[in-house]
Amino acid sequence: MRFHSFLIKYGEIGIKGKNRYLFEDALVRQIRFALKEADGEFYVHKAQGRVYVDCEGEYDYEETIDALKRVFGIVGICPVVRVLDQGFEQLTKDVVAYMKEMYPEGNQTFKVEARRSRKQYPMTSMEINCELGGVILDAFPEMKVDVHNPDIRLNVEVREEIYLYSEIIPGPGGMPVGTNGNAMLLLSGGIDSPVAGYMISKRGVGLKATYFHAPPYTSERAKDKVVDLAKLVSRYAGPIELHVVNFTDIQLYIYEKCPHEELTIIMRRYMMKIAEHFAKEKGCLGLITGESIGQVASQTMQSLAATNAVCTLPVYRPLIGFDKREIVEISEKIDTYETSIQPFEDCCTIFVAKHPVTKPNLERIEKSEEKLTEKIDELMKTAIETTEVILVKP
Ligand code: ATP
Ligand code: MG
């Protein structure tokens, strides 16, 4: 079947009044962005409180659906056949042709749901329902009408043209990116942080990202992998400004001065501080990490508290109550898993102690950090000044 348009269904909650147009404009913008990845030309527009994607000429149906399935805020995607209004007689023929092609088995229950946005149309919605219902029953002797729980809901919308649709392909839900400000994702090369970014972005939040690398202990390929992950996440979240921070000197300095079992916690505290610096500079309203309680020594309740203590912005940890298995499931769904499991060294793992503290004491950690007073400010300043910013798009 050749579809000419897609009717985009979106959730109605919380989008009344002025919010509604902000929501719809963001949705239209994100749809246009996502469709750049699909083969074809599209006209995305709002009409009478709805959002439509009109397909101009040839296009790739699968790619188009895949792209729309990545736009947060979309609840359902309805492929539409548009026919010219050439009188009711012709409409009955078009409807039978539509039903034949969509439902060749011809044995389902159905209901016709007409709607007129062009009120001059010579029949009422009720009349259209009855007449078309009769025509379908005549053409398909094994079909039956069921007004309560039909297998097929045939929507007939009378607009300038007449729109026929009956399928709803589920969208990802959530809110369009751009309706809820921006947040700074601490993006590593692992499985968790890309999923964390995806989840917060799903609520309408635009992403920026910070990655800490430690050349020459971590390679250029480890960095490329993080850029690849950012690209995959940006298919959902839109363009991501990725800050690549050279963390080597800070790590070496902590390694030199602080107890080794506290390395990871202290390092993570400096990561948060630097990420927060860029977050504030870029107007982000929070930080995002892929942490989950108890996953590793640096994610016990005590460790999370110690890391959290340096932040003044809220830290969003959408995976906090997830098991690894549940996180992997999402990473497979959003296609980041295969990239995440590529084996490249991570800056955290290079300097890890054999027996890291699992119940760090904040006062003791702060005491240890006093040993860094001499040079740490200068090192932080240099790390910030030498940060490379990459604009990542799919
Ligand atoms: P992930 O799978 O996301 O790498 P992880 O299980 O390896 O997570 P940790 O290494 O303890 O866990 O990191 C916890 C969180 O801290 C990560 O989810 C990420 O948000 C952040 N993080 C860790 N390492 C880095 C890094 N090199 N650059 C940026 N953020 C990082
Ligand atoms: Mg990691």
XYZ file of C-alpha atoms in Angstrom, residues 18-281:
264
model
C 0.426 27.985 25.792
C 2.239 24.733 26.524
C 0.393 23.078 23.719
C 1.947 25.165 20.989
C 5.414 24.868 22.535
C 4.952 21.113 22.679
C 3.734 20.912 19.082
C 6.467 23.176 17.734
C 9.122 21.089 19.482
C 7.509 17.942 18.130
C 7.519 19.301 14.568
C 11.159 20.349 14.918
C 12.228 16.948 16.237
C 10.290 15.122 13.518
C 12.045 17.189 10.845
C 15.395 16.422 12.479
C 14.703 12.675 12.674
C 13.446 12.473 9.081
C 16.798 13.706 7.773
C 17.849 10.094 8.249
C 15.051 8.719 6.058
C 15.162 8.605 2.291
C 12.495 10.931 0.875
C 11.133 14.449 1.038
C 8.679 15.306 3.745
C 6.471 18.209 4.654
C 5.855 18.306 8.413
C 3.068 20.602 9.522
C 0.378 21.324 12.056
C -3.244 21.441 10.968
C -6.352 21.742 13.133
C -4.641 20.630 16.321
C -2.836 17.731 14.695
C 0.606 17.073 13.331
C 1.025 15.539 9.879
C 3.950 14.305 7.873
C 3.157 14.526 4.151
C 5.379 12.476 1.880
C 6.291 14.268 -1.304
C 7.004 11.745 -4.053
C 8.960 8.552 -3.481
C 10.169 7.682 0.010
C 11.379 4.703 2.019
C 8.516 3.540 4.221
C 10.597 1.475 6.690
C 13.168 4.217 7.201
C 10.433 6.761 7.708
C 8.697 4.683 10.372
C 12.047 3.943 12.062
C 12.867 7.647 12.178
C 9.453 8.574 13.601
C 9.805 5.866 16.250
C 12.788 7.807 17.600
C 10.878 11.056 18.151
C 9.943 11.465 21.793
C 6.430 12.781 22.273
C 4.954 10.575 19.548
C 2.469 8.088 20.954
C 1.243 6.661 17.663
C 1.991 6.870 13.952
C -0.958 6.375 11.577
C -0.130 5.757 7.905
C -2.722 7.670 5.861
C -4.042 7.187 2.353
C -5.261 10.487 0.914
C -7.928 10.477 -1.774
C -9.430 13.409 -3.660
C -12.992 14.320 -2.841
C -14.775 13.440 -6.085
C -18.187 12.741 -4.620
C -19.455 10.065 -2.268
C -19.806 7.437 -5.014
C -16.070 7.658 -5.686
C -15.316 7.605 -1.928
C -17.106 4.267 -1.535
C -14.868 2.828 -4.283
C -11.737 4.253 -2.662
C -12.735 2.837 0.717
C -13.359 -0.648 -0.671
C -10.012 -0.532 -2.504
C -8.295 0.549 0.722
C -9.903 -2.237 2.744
C -9.085 -4.861 0.075
C -5.441 -3.950 0.097
C -5.063 -3.571 3.865
C -7.179 -6.560 4.901
C -7.174 -9.145 2.104
C -8.467 -11.866 4.488
C -11.725 -9.901 4.668
C -13.019 -11.616 7.820
C -12.442 -9.082 10.614
C -14.849 -6.994 12.637
C -14.767 -3.256 11.946
C -16.172 0.134 12.695
C -16.147 3.296 10.570
C -15.264 6.513 12.390
C -15.858 9.573 10.240
C -14.815 13.095 11.222
C -15.400 16.271 9.272
C -13.099 19.239 9.582
C -14.793 20.573 6.437
C -18.300 21.107 7.728
C -19.816 21.975 4.311
C -19.477 18.335 3.303
C -22.995 17.270 2.271
C -23.277 14.356 4.733
C -22.963 14.253 8.531
C -20.342 12.053 10.200
C -23.095 9.699 11.303
C -24.394 9.345 7.741
C -20.894 8.682 6.422
C -20.395 5.964 9.077
C -23.666 4.209 8.194
C -23.264 4.438 4.423
C -19.654 3.325 4.350
C -20.385 0.543 6.866
C -23.046 -0.778 4.506
C -20.728 -0.560 1.502
C -18.003 -2.509 3.333
C -20.468 -5.205 4.447
C -21.594 -5.599 0.826
C -18.030 -5.859 -0.463
C -16.789 -8.222 2.288
C -19.483 -10.759 3.153
C -17.407 -12.197 6.019
C -16.774 -8.907 7.792
C -18.974 -7.819 10.689
C -19.590 -4.521 12.414
C -18.513 -4.259 16.060
C -18.883 -0.768 17.476
C -17.360 -1.573 20.886
C -14.277 -3.637 20.228
C -13.586 -3.816 16.481
C -10.465 -5.410 14.953
C -10.324 -2.503 12.518
C -11.192 1.114 13.178
C -11.430 2.747 9.788
C -10.967 6.487 10.238
C -12.369 8.677 7.497
C -11.397 12.309 7.869
C -12.998 14.810 5.562
C -10.537 17.638 5.063
C -9.546 19.384 1.799
C -8.890 15.826 0.694
C -10.212 12.714 2.409
C -7.866 10.848 4.746
C -8.234 7.108 5.335
C -6.322 5.307 8.070
C -6.766 2.334 10.337
C -3.357 1.334 11.682
C -1.583 2.840 14.677
C 2.114 2.056 14.987
C 3.290 2.727 18.562
C 5.750 5.601 19.040
C 8.256 5.956 21.890
C 6.053 8.198 24.069
C 7.712 10.765 26.322
C 7.964 14.493 25.616
C 9.539 16.226 22.598
C 13.160 17.182 23.200
C 13.366 20.900 23.820
C 10.336 21.134 26.089
C 12.273 20.608 29.323
C 15.591 22.432 29.162
C 19.039 20.840 28.932
C 21.157 18.610 31.137
C 24.799 17.536 31.128
C 25.353 13.794 30.668
C 28.561 12.247 32.025
C 29.132 9.945 29.092
C 31.643 7.117 29.377
C 32.175 4.316 26.918
C 30.133 1.895 29.001
C 26.661 0.432 28.727
C 24.972 2.549 31.369
C 25.543 6.210 30.611
C 24.122 6.201 27.037
C 20.970 4.566 28.415
C 20.789 7.181 31.185
C 21.016 9.965 28.579
C 18.312 8.345 26.473
C 15.970 8.089 29.456
C 16.269 11.711 30.549
C 16.044 12.914 26.975
C 12.806 10.958 26.647
C 11.262 13.401 29.105
C 11.940 16.298 26.746
C 15.411 17.242 27.983
C 18.110 18.230 25.492
C 21.563 16.765 26.147
C 25.086 18.011 26.364
C 27.812 15.575 27.343
C 31.189 15.398 29.039
C 33.710 12.601 28.550
C 36.930 12.242 30.553
C 39.842 10.595 28.855
C 43.382 9.983 29.987
C 45.787 9.887 27.065
C 48.126 8.080 26.610
C 46.564 5.618 29.078
C 43.365 5.674 27.071
C 43.537 5.564 23.290
C 42.092 7.658 20.497
C 39.877 4.683 19.686
C 38.342 4.771 23.160
C 37.443 8.390 22.479
C 36.033 7.533 19.031
C 33.847 4.948 20.681
C 32.362 7.610 22.961
C 31.761 9.870 19.953
C 29.992 6.923 18.283
C 27.835 6.423 21.372
C 26.972 10.122 21.444
C 25.952 9.834 17.776
C 23.640 6.934 18.548
C 22.039 8.803 21.450
C 21.685 11.942 19.304
C 19.379 10.030 16.960
C 16.850 10.386 19.770
C 18.078 13.428 21.652
C 19.076 15.709 18.775
C 22.573 17.219 18.339
C 24.857 16.814 21.375
C 27.745 19.089 22.273
C 30.367 16.664 23.594
C 33.109 18.010 25.871
C 36.218 15.851 25.823
C 38.278 16.589 28.921
C 41.909 15.523 29.252
C 41.909 14.111 32.763
C 45.372 12.545 32.838
C 47.228 15.075 34.950
C 44.470 15.277 37.532
C 44.371 11.496 37.800
C 48.139 11.215 38.129
C 48.168 13.896 40.783
C 45.440 12.181 42.820
C 47.333 8.913 42.380
C 50.482 10.519 43.712
C 48.920 12.231 46.714
C 45.909 10.299 47.939
C 45.340 6.845 49.490
C 44.858 4.418 46.647
C 41.706 2.854 48.012
C 40.077 6.308 47.760
C 41.243 7.033 44.209
C 38.033 6.213 42.429
C 35.833 8.267 44.728
C 38.107 11.294 44.644
C 38.457 11.051 40.904
C 34.696 10.840 40.513
C 34.264 13.931 42.658
C 36.551 15.873 40.333
C 34.696 14.558 37.306
C 31.439 15.854 38.748
C 32.981 19.250 39.498
C 34.306 19.664 35.973
C 31.090 18.406 34.367
C 29.166 20.840 36.534
C 31.419 23.668 35.407
C 30.496 23.022 31.758
C 26.873 22.413 32.697
C 26.595 25.856 34.252
C 28.540 27.490 31.453
